[in-house]
PDB file of C-alpha atoms in Angstrom:
ATOM      1  CA  ALA A 207       7.284  -3.421 -29.130  1.00 71.00           C
ATOM      2  CA  GLN A 208       6.793  -5.215 -26.086  1.00 79.00           C
ATOM      3  CA  SER A 209       3.944  -7.630 -25.467  1.00 89.00           C
ATOM      4  CA  VAL A 210       2.714 -10.237 -23.067  1.00 94.00           C
ATOM      5  CA  SER A 211       1.088 -13.490 -23.882  1.00 94.00           C
ATOM      6  CA  GLN A 212      -1.188 -15.395 -21.555  1.00 94.00           C
ATOM      7  CA  HIS A 213      -1.716 -18.776 -23.010  1.00 87.00           C
ATOM      8  CA  ASN A 214      -4.691 -19.676 -21.048  1.00 87.00           C
ATOM      9  CA  HIS A 215      -7.798 -17.549 -21.100  1.00 90.00           C
ATOM     10  CA  HIS A 216     -10.025 -19.700 -18.872  1.00 95.00           C
ATOM     11  CA  VAL A 217      -8.829 -22.244 -16.436  1.00 97.00           C
ATOM     12  CA  ILE A 218     -11.242 -24.548 -14.351  1.00 97.00           C
ATOM     13  CA  LEU A 219      -9.671 -26.313 -11.409  1.00 97.00           C
ATOM     14  CA  SER A 220     -10.962 -28.618  -8.635  1.00 97.00           C
ATOM     15  CA  GLU A 221      -9.868 -27.344  -5.106  1.00 97.00           C
ATOM     16  CA  ALA A 222      -6.465 -28.925  -4.171  1.00 96.00           C
ATOM     17  CA  ALA A 223      -5.305 -29.199  -7.809  1.00 97.00           C
ATOM     18  CA  SER A 224      -2.060 -27.704  -8.711  1.00 97.00           C
ATOM     19  CA  LEU A 225      -2.018 -24.633 -10.860  1.00 97.00           C
ATOM     20  CA  GLU A 226       0.442 -23.319 -13.658  1.00 97.00           C
ATOM     21  CA  LEU A 227      -0.474 -20.245 -15.791  1.00 97.00           C
ATOM     22  CA  GLY A 228       1.873 -19.479 -18.520  1.00 96.00           C
ATOM     23  CA  CYS A 229       3.218 -16.056 -19.463  1.00 97.00           C
ATOM     24  CA  ASN A 230       5.712 -15.124 -22.105  1.00 96.00           C
ATOM     25  CA  TYR A 231       6.906 -11.606 -22.976  1.00 95.00           C
ATOM     26  CA  SER A 232       8.732 -10.107 -25.940  1.00 92.00           C
ATOM     27  CA  TYR A 233      11.548  -7.830 -24.850  1.00 87.00           C
ATOM     28  CA  GLY A 234      15.239  -8.555 -25.035  1.00 81.00           C
ATOM     29  CA  GLY A 235      16.512  -6.383 -22.355  1.00 85.00           C
ATOM     30  CA  THR A 236      16.306  -6.124 -18.651  1.00 87.00           C
ATOM     31  CA  VAL A 237      12.750  -6.696 -17.619  1.00 89.00           C
ATOM     32  CA  ASN A 238      10.845  -6.523 -14.345  1.00 92.00           C
ATOM     33  CA  LEU A 239       7.869  -8.906 -14.145  1.00 95.00           C
ATOM     34  CA  PHE A 240       4.695  -8.796 -12.265  1.00 95.00           C
ATOM     35  CA  TRP A 241       1.571 -10.746 -11.504  1.00 97.00           C
ATOM     36  CA  TYR A 242      -1.597  -9.133 -10.611  1.00 97.00           C
ATOM     37  CA  VAL A 243      -4.851 -10.411  -9.298  1.00 96.00           C
ATOM     38  CA  GLN A 244      -8.386  -9.134  -9.458  1.00 95.00           C
ATOM     39  CA  TYR A 245     -10.783 -10.989  -7.163  1.00 95.00           C
ATOM     40  CA  PRO A 246     -14.494 -10.799  -8.030  1.00 93.00           C
ATOM     41  CA  GLY A 247     -15.686  -7.331  -6.979  1.00 90.00           C
ATOM     42  CA  GLN A 248     -12.338  -6.133  -6.045  1.00 92.00           C
ATOM     43  CA  HIS A 249      -9.510  -3.887  -7.780  1.00 91.00           C
ATOM     44  CA  LEU A 250      -6.532  -5.273  -9.245  1.00 94.00           C
ATOM     45  CA  GLN A 251      -3.695  -5.829  -6.604  1.00 94.00           C
ATOM     46  CA  LEU A 252      -0.093  -7.082  -6.797  1.00 94.00           C
ATOM     47  CA  LEU A 253       0.421 -10.698  -6.278  1.00 96.00           C
ATOM     48  CA  LEU A 254       4.210 -10.906  -6.875  1.00 95.00           C
ATOM     49  CA  LYS A 255       7.130  -9.311  -8.620  1.00 94.00           C
ATOM     50  CA  TYR A 256      10.674  -9.936  -9.846  1.00 94.00           C
ATOM     51  CA  PHE A 257      13.211  -7.342 -10.105  1.00 91.00           C
ATOM     52  CA  SER A 258      16.450  -9.178  -9.987  1.00 89.00           C
ATOM     53  CA  GLY A 259      18.286 -12.082  -8.022  1.00 91.00           C
ATOM     54  CA  ASP A 260      16.615 -15.310  -7.273  1.00 93.00           C
ATOM     55  CA  PRO A 261      14.340 -16.226 -10.311  1.00 94.00           C
ATOM     56  CA  LEU A 262      11.942 -18.073  -8.037  1.00 96.00           C
ATOM     57  CA  VAL A 263       9.758 -15.563  -6.332  1.00 96.00           C
ATOM     58  CA  LYS A 264       7.264 -15.988  -3.611  1.00 95.00           C
ATOM     59  CA  GLY A 265       4.100 -13.888  -3.379  1.00 93.00           C
ATOM     60  CA  ILE A 266       1.038 -13.748  -1.317  1.00 91.00           C
ATOM     61  CA  LYS A 267      -1.220 -16.792  -0.733  1.00 93.00           C
ATOM     62  CA  GLY A 268       1.162 -19.486  -1.507  1.00 95.00           C
ATOM     63  CA  PHE A 269       1.718 -18.297  -5.057  1.00 97.00           C
ATOM     64  CA  GLU A 270       4.965 -18.147  -6.522  1.00 97.00           C
ATOM     65  CA  ALA A 271       6.571 -17.510 -10.208  1.00 98.00           C
ATOM     66  CA  GLU A 272       9.656 -18.569 -11.962  1.00 97.00           C
ATOM     67  CA  PHE A 273      11.586 -16.285 -14.129  1.00 96.00           C
ATOM     68  CA  ILE A 274      13.171 -18.171 -16.982  1.00 95.00           C
ATOM     69  CA  LYS A 275      15.271 -15.866 -19.071  1.00 93.00           C
ATOM     70  CA  SER A 276      16.088 -18.196 -21.889  1.00 93.00           C
ATOM     71  CA  LYS A 277      12.416 -18.831 -22.419  1.00 95.00           C
ATOM     72  CA  PHE A 278      11.233 -15.208 -21.764  1.00 95.00           C
ATOM     73  CA  SER A 279       8.741 -16.771 -19.425  1.00 96.00           C
ATOM     74  CA  PHE A 280       7.321 -16.055 -15.996  1.00 97.00           C
ATOM     75  CA  ASN A 281       4.934 -18.665 -15.156  1.00 97.00           C
ATOM     76  CA  LEU A 282       2.727 -18.475 -11.993  1.00 98.00           C
ATOM     77  CA  ARG A 283       2.192 -21.722  -9.942  1.00 98.00           C
ATOM     78  CA  LYS A 284       0.358 -22.759  -6.783  1.00 98.00           C
ATOM     79  CA  PRO A 285       0.791 -26.395  -5.481  1.00 97.00           C
ATOM     80  CA  SER A 286      -2.779 -26.504  -4.199  1.00 97.00           C
ATOM     81  CA  VAL A 287      -5.327 -23.929  -5.113  1.00 97.00           C
ATOM     82  CA  GLN A 288      -8.530 -23.115  -3.032  1.00 97.00           C
ATOM     83  CA  TRP A 289     -12.014 -21.710  -4.005  1.00 96.00           C
ATOM     84  CA  SER A 290     -11.101 -18.379  -2.793  1.00 96.00           C
ATOM     85  CA  ASP A 291      -8.372 -18.244  -5.498  1.00 97.00           C
ATOM     86  CA  THR A 292     -11.167 -17.913  -8.114  1.00 98.00           C
ATOM     87  CA  ALA A 293     -10.013 -14.560  -9.786  1.00 97.00           C
ATOM     88  CA  GLU A 294      -8.690 -13.150 -12.838  1.00 96.00           C
ATOM     89  CA  TYR A 295      -4.717 -13.146 -13.225  1.00 97.00           C
ATOM     90  CA  PHE A 296      -2.688 -10.699 -15.274  1.00 96.00           C
ATOM     91  CA  CYS A 297       0.972 -11.094 -16.110  1.00 96.00           C
ATOM     92  CA  ALA A 298       2.814  -7.777 -16.687  1.00 95.00           C
ATOM     93  CA  VAL A 299       6.195  -6.571 -17.806  1.00 93.00           C
ATOM     94  CA  ILE A 300       8.101  -3.301 -17.714  1.00 90.00           C
ATOM     95  CA  GLY A 301      10.721  -3.536 -20.350  1.00 83.00           C
ATOM     96  CA  GLY A 302      12.149  -0.383 -21.960  1.00 77.00           C
ATOM     97  CA  GLY A 303      11.113   2.699 -20.097  1.00 75.00           C
ATOM     98  CA  PHE A 304       8.658   2.743 -17.236  1.00 77.00           C
ATOM     99  CA  LYS A 305       5.278   1.621 -18.935  1.00 83.00           C
ATOM    100  CA  THR A 306       3.553  -1.483 -17.419  1.00 89.00           C
ATOM    101  CA  ILE A 307       2.332  -3.863 -20.060  1.00 91.00           C
ATOM    102  CA  PHE A 308      -0.260  -6.401 -19.381  1.00 93.00           C
ATOM    103  CA  GLY A 309      -1.411  -9.713 -20.835  1.00 93.00           C
ATOM    104  CA  ALA A 310      -4.955 -10.415 -21.817  1.00 92.00           C
ATOM    105  CA  GLY A 311      -5.689 -12.070 -18.396  1.00 94.00           C
ATOM    106  CA  THR A 312      -6.449 -15.648 -17.303  1.00 95.00           C
ATOM    107  CA  ARG A 313      -9.594 -16.384 -15.500  1.00 95.00           C
ATOM    108  CA  LEU A 314      -9.286 -19.113 -13.105  1.00 97.00           C
ATOM    109  CA  PHE A 315     -12.364 -20.634 -11.539  1.00 97.00           C
ATOM    110  CA  VAL A 316     -11.804 -23.095  -8.510  1.00 97.00           C
ATOM    111  CA  LYS A 317     -14.770 -25.643  -8.121  1.00 96.00           C
ATOM    112  CA  ALA A 318     -15.486 -26.310  -4.354  1.00 88.00           C
TER     113      ALA A 318
ATOM    114  CA  GLY B 216      -4.309   4.930   4.223  1.00 54.00           C
ATOM    115  CA  ALA B 217      -6.767   5.713   1.420  1.00 80.00           C
ATOM    116  CA  GLY B 218      -6.370   3.890  -1.886  1.00 93.00           C
ATOM    117  CA  VAL B 219      -6.912   5.139  -5.567  1.00 96.00           C
ATOM    118  CA  SER B 220     -10.176   6.723  -5.825  1.00 96.00           C
ATOM    119  CA  GLN B 221     -12.015   6.843  -9.089  1.00 97.00           C
ATOM    120  CA  SER B 222     -15.345   8.653  -9.958  1.00 97.00           C
ATOM    121  CA  PRO B 223     -18.018   7.962 -11.047  1.00 97.00           C
ATOM    122  CA  SER B 224     -17.923   4.155 -10.555  1.00 96.00           C
ATOM    123  CA  ASN B 225     -20.690   3.813 -13.222  1.00 97.00           C
ATOM    124  CA  LYS B 226     -21.411   6.084 -16.151  1.00 97.00           C
ATOM    125  CA  VAL B 227     -23.923   5.505 -18.927  1.00 98.00           C
ATOM    126  CA  THR B 228     -24.068   8.041 -21.743  1.00 97.00           C
ATOM    127  CA  GLU B 229     -25.355   8.487 -25.012  1.00 97.00           C
ATOM    128  CA  LYS B 230     -23.383   8.267 -28.218  1.00 97.00           C
ATOM    129  CA  GLY B 231     -21.841  11.646 -28.965  1.00 97.00           C
ATOM    130  CA  LYS B 232     -21.905  13.001 -25.593  1.00 98.00           C
ATOM    131  CA  ASP B 233     -18.549  14.060 -23.836  1.00 98.00           C
ATOM    132  CA  VAL B 234     -17.690  12.477 -20.480  1.00 98.00           C
ATOM    133  CA  GLU B 235     -15.037  13.026 -17.621  1.00 98.00           C
ATOM    134  CA  LEU B 236     -13.760  10.519 -15.410  1.00 98.00           C
ATOM    135  CA  ARG B 237     -11.913  11.350 -12.322  1.00 98.00           C
ATOM    136  CA  CYS B 238      -8.866   9.699 -10.639  1.00 97.00           C
ATOM    137  CA  ASP B 239      -7.498  10.708  -7.061  1.00 96.00           C
ATOM    138  CA  PRO B 240      -4.208   8.747  -6.644  1.00 96.00           C
ATOM    139  CA  ILE B 241      -2.723   7.681  -3.196  1.00 95.00           C
ATOM    140  CA  SER B 242      -1.238  10.854  -1.512  1.00 92.00           C
ATOM    141  CA  GLY B 243       2.446  11.072  -2.461  1.00 90.00           C
ATOM    142  CA  HIS B 244       2.310   8.971  -5.559  1.00 92.00           C
ATOM    143  CA  THR B 245       4.128  10.889  -8.277  1.00 90.00           C
ATOM    144  CA  ALA B 246       3.186   8.516 -11.058  1.00 91.00           C
ATOM    145  CA  LEU B 247      -0.283   8.034 -12.464  1.00 93.00           C
ATOM    146  CA  TYR B 248      -1.365   5.668 -15.321  1.00 94.00           C
ATOM    147  CA  TRP B 249      -4.855   5.235 -17.157  1.00 96.00           C
ATOM    148  CA  TYR B 250      -5.635   1.765 -18.776  1.00 96.00           C
ATOM    149  CA  ARG B 251      -8.605   0.471 -20.463  1.00 96.00           C
ATOM    150  CA  GLN B 252     -10.050  -2.832 -19.767  1.00 93.00           C
ATOM    151  CA  SER B 253     -12.452  -4.432 -22.323  1.00 88.00           C
ATOM    152  CA  LEU B 254     -13.696  -7.768 -22.362  1.00 77.00           C
ATOM    153  CA  GLY B 255     -11.013 -10.411 -23.302  1.00 69.00           C
ATOM    154  CA  GLN B 256      -8.858  -7.462 -24.175  1.00 75.00           C
ATOM    155  CA  GLY B 257      -6.753  -7.380 -21.005  1.00 83.00           C
ATOM    156  CA  LEU B 258      -5.448  -3.828 -19.782  1.00 91.00           C
ATOM    157  CA  GLU B 259      -4.913  -1.412 -22.517  1.00 92.00           C
ATOM    158  CA  PHE B 260      -2.497   1.364 -21.761  1.00 92.00           C
ATOM    159  CA  LEU B 261      -3.755   4.770 -22.381  1.00 94.00           C
ATOM    160  CA  ILE B 262      -1.478   7.396 -20.763  1.00 93.00           C
ATOM    161  CA  TYR B 263       1.138   7.937 -17.946  1.00 90.00           C
ATOM    162  CA  PHE B 264       1.693  11.015 -15.963  1.00 90.00           C
ATOM    163  CA  GLN B 265       4.866  12.090 -13.910  1.00 88.00           C
ATOM    164  CA  GLY B 266       3.672  14.837 -11.932  1.00 86.00           C
ATOM    165  CA  ASN B 267       1.786  17.049 -14.120  1.00 86.00           C
ATOM    166  CA  SER B 268       3.553  16.269 -17.223  1.00 86.00           C
ATOM    167  CA  ALA B 269       2.497  13.404 -19.476  1.00 83.00           C
ATOM    168  CA  PRO B 270       5.892  11.909 -20.911  1.00 79.00           C
ATOM    169  CA  ASP B 271       3.917   9.087 -22.756  1.00 84.00           C
ATOM    170  CA  LYS B 272       0.579   9.498 -24.509  1.00 86.00           C
ATOM    171  CA  SER B 273       1.032   6.781 -26.868  1.00 86.00           C
ATOM    172  CA  GLY B 274      -2.024   4.672 -25.915  1.00 91.00           C
ATOM    173  CA  LEU B 275      -4.552   7.360 -26.527  1.00 93.00           C
ATOM    174  CA  PRO B 276      -6.873   5.646 -29.111  1.00 93.00           C
ATOM    175  CA  SER B 277      -7.722   8.774 -30.732  1.00 94.00           C
ATOM    176  CA  ASP B 278      -7.892  12.536 -30.530  1.00 95.00           C
ATOM    177  CA  ARG B 279     -11.212  12.305 -28.979  1.00 97.00           C
ATOM    178  CA  PHE B 280      -9.159  11.131 -25.761  1.00 97.00           C
ATOM    179  CA  SER B 281      -7.497  13.602 -23.560  1.00 96.00           C
ATOM    180  CA  ALA B 282      -6.217  13.700 -19.981  1.00 95.00           C
ATOM    181  CA  GLU B 283      -4.844  16.132 -17.527  1.00 94.00           C
ATOM    182  CA  ARG B 284      -3.359  16.195 -13.927  1.00 94.00           C
ATOM    183  CA  THR B 285      -3.173  19.124 -11.912  1.00 88.00           C
ATOM    184  CA  GLY B 286      -1.318  19.796  -8.910  1.00 87.00           C
ATOM    185  CA  GLY B 287       0.415  16.519  -9.244  1.00 83.00           C
ATOM    186  CA  SER B 288      -2.839  14.797  -7.823  1.00 92.00           C
ATOM    187  CA  VAL B 289      -6.017  14.375  -9.383  1.00 95.00           C
ATOM    188  CA  SER B 290      -6.284  13.432 -12.849  1.00 96.00           C
ATOM    189  CA  THR B 291      -9.303  13.749 -15.331  1.00 97.00           C
ATOM    190  CA  LEU B 292      -9.637  11.466 -18.574  1.00 97.00           C
ATOM    191  CA  THR B 293     -12.073  13.328 -21.063  1.00 98.00           C
ATOM    192  CA  ILE B 294     -13.534  11.440 -23.877  1.00 98.00           C
ATOM    193  CA  GLN B 295     -15.297  13.541 -26.217  1.00 98.00           C
ATOM    194  CA  ARG B 296     -17.975  12.527 -28.781  1.00 98.00           C
ATOM    195  CA  THR B 297     -18.299   9.169 -27.301  1.00 98.00           C
ATOM    196  CA  GLN B 298     -18.724   6.168 -29.424  1.00 97.00           C
ATOM    197  CA  GLN B 299     -20.037   2.637 -28.634  1.00 95.00           C
ATOM    198  CA  GLU B 300     -16.472   1.163 -28.927  1.00 94.00           C
ATOM    199  CA  ASP B 301     -15.552   3.429 -26.146  1.00 96.00           C
ATOM    200  CA  SER B 302     -17.592   1.238 -23.531  1.00 96.00           C
ATOM    201  CA  ALA B 303     -15.112  -0.357 -21.357  1.00 96.00           C
ATOM    202  CA  VAL B 304     -13.835  -0.238 -17.534  1.00 96.00           C
ATOM    203  CA  TYR B 305     -11.572   2.634 -17.307  1.00 98.00           C
ATOM    204  CA  LEU B 306      -8.602   2.025 -14.710  1.00 97.00           C
ATOM    205  CA  CYS B 307      -6.652   4.448 -12.901  1.00 97.00           C
ATOM    206  CA  ALA B 308      -3.237   3.530 -11.141  1.00 96.00           C
ATOM    207  CA  SER B 309      -0.740   5.175  -9.251  1.00 94.00           C
ATOM    208  CA  SER B 310       2.763   4.366  -8.105  1.00 92.00           C
ATOM    209  CA  GLN B 311       5.303   6.133  -5.688  1.00 88.00           C
ATOM    210  CA  SER B 312       7.536   6.824  -8.609  1.00 79.00           C
ATOM    211  CA  SER B 313       8.041   6.246 -12.133  1.00 69.00           C
ATOM    212  CA  GLY B 314      10.956   3.531 -11.200  1.00 72.00           C
ATOM    213  CA  ARG B 315      10.813   0.320 -12.563  1.00 76.00           C
ATOM    214  CA  ASP B 316      10.500  -1.386  -9.115  1.00 78.00           C
ATOM    215  CA  SER B 317       7.216   0.659  -8.282  1.00 84.00           C
ATOM    216  CA  PRO B 318       4.224  -1.784  -8.535  1.00 89.00           C
ATOM    217  CA  LEU B 319       0.913  -0.136  -9.556  1.00 93.00           C
ATOM    218  CA  HIS B 320      -1.983   0.455  -7.056  1.00 95.00           C
ATOM    219  CA  PHE B 321      -5.235   0.379  -8.992  1.00 96.00           C
ATOM    220  CA  GLY B 322      -8.568   2.084  -8.244  1.00 96.00           C
ATOM    221  CA  ASN B 323     -11.870   0.291  -8.791  1.00 94.00           C
ATOM    222  CA  GLY B 324     -12.333   1.806 -12.114  1.00 96.00           C
ATOM    223  CA  THR B 325     -15.195   3.457 -14.009  1.00 97.00           C
ATOM    224  CA  ARG B 326     -17.469   1.216 -15.970  1.00 96.00           C
ATOM    225  CA  LEU B 327     -18.457   3.206 -19.127  1.00 97.00           C
ATOM    226  CA  THR B 328     -21.427   2.322 -21.257  1.00 97.00           C
ATOM    227  CA  VAL B 329     -22.120   4.262 -24.315  1.00 97.00           C
ATOM    228  CA  THR B 330     -25.604   3.542 -25.704  1.00 96.00           C
TER     229      THR B 330
END
């Protein structure tokens, strides 16, 4: 069965620090990969996605993620976080079929 | 345009009662999904609709849970004889198609509390 693991459940950073959130998935075939974000009081929204091509994808608000097939990973990065990046981040995968499977989420708190 | 709309936003019910949760997807979106979000558990897939049919009901936790979709639009998730462990946020999402390249658009969810 497909699954998604997010290694960090809670992350606390100071503004301007660099961010990397880990995500690994288990599925041996072709995958579509996503990061979704949920800001406080708001609904989940798409941050970025990977379907094919360049494994380094750029999303909104300066976020990027790199698909490393050999490691089954799709880590999220941002060089310099802001207080407004405080949110919960979810990695998600579509492997076989059409069902999006989500990780448990990582809560990021950025100190001003 | 309007996003995915869910109602009610909050529901408190007594153990043993039935509840109905409603989702109104984005107009024209053929695929509709229900997820359950519990604290620290991430998003748990419940059911998926393509049009009015549900090709994947594998995530429904028990036969107390059912869902339907009518007219290829509005969907209702029904939980019968609610239990305290049913307390969670129930999220609905829609996408333009069932294709693998269609991101999900989420509603704000219904927070269900079973007392």
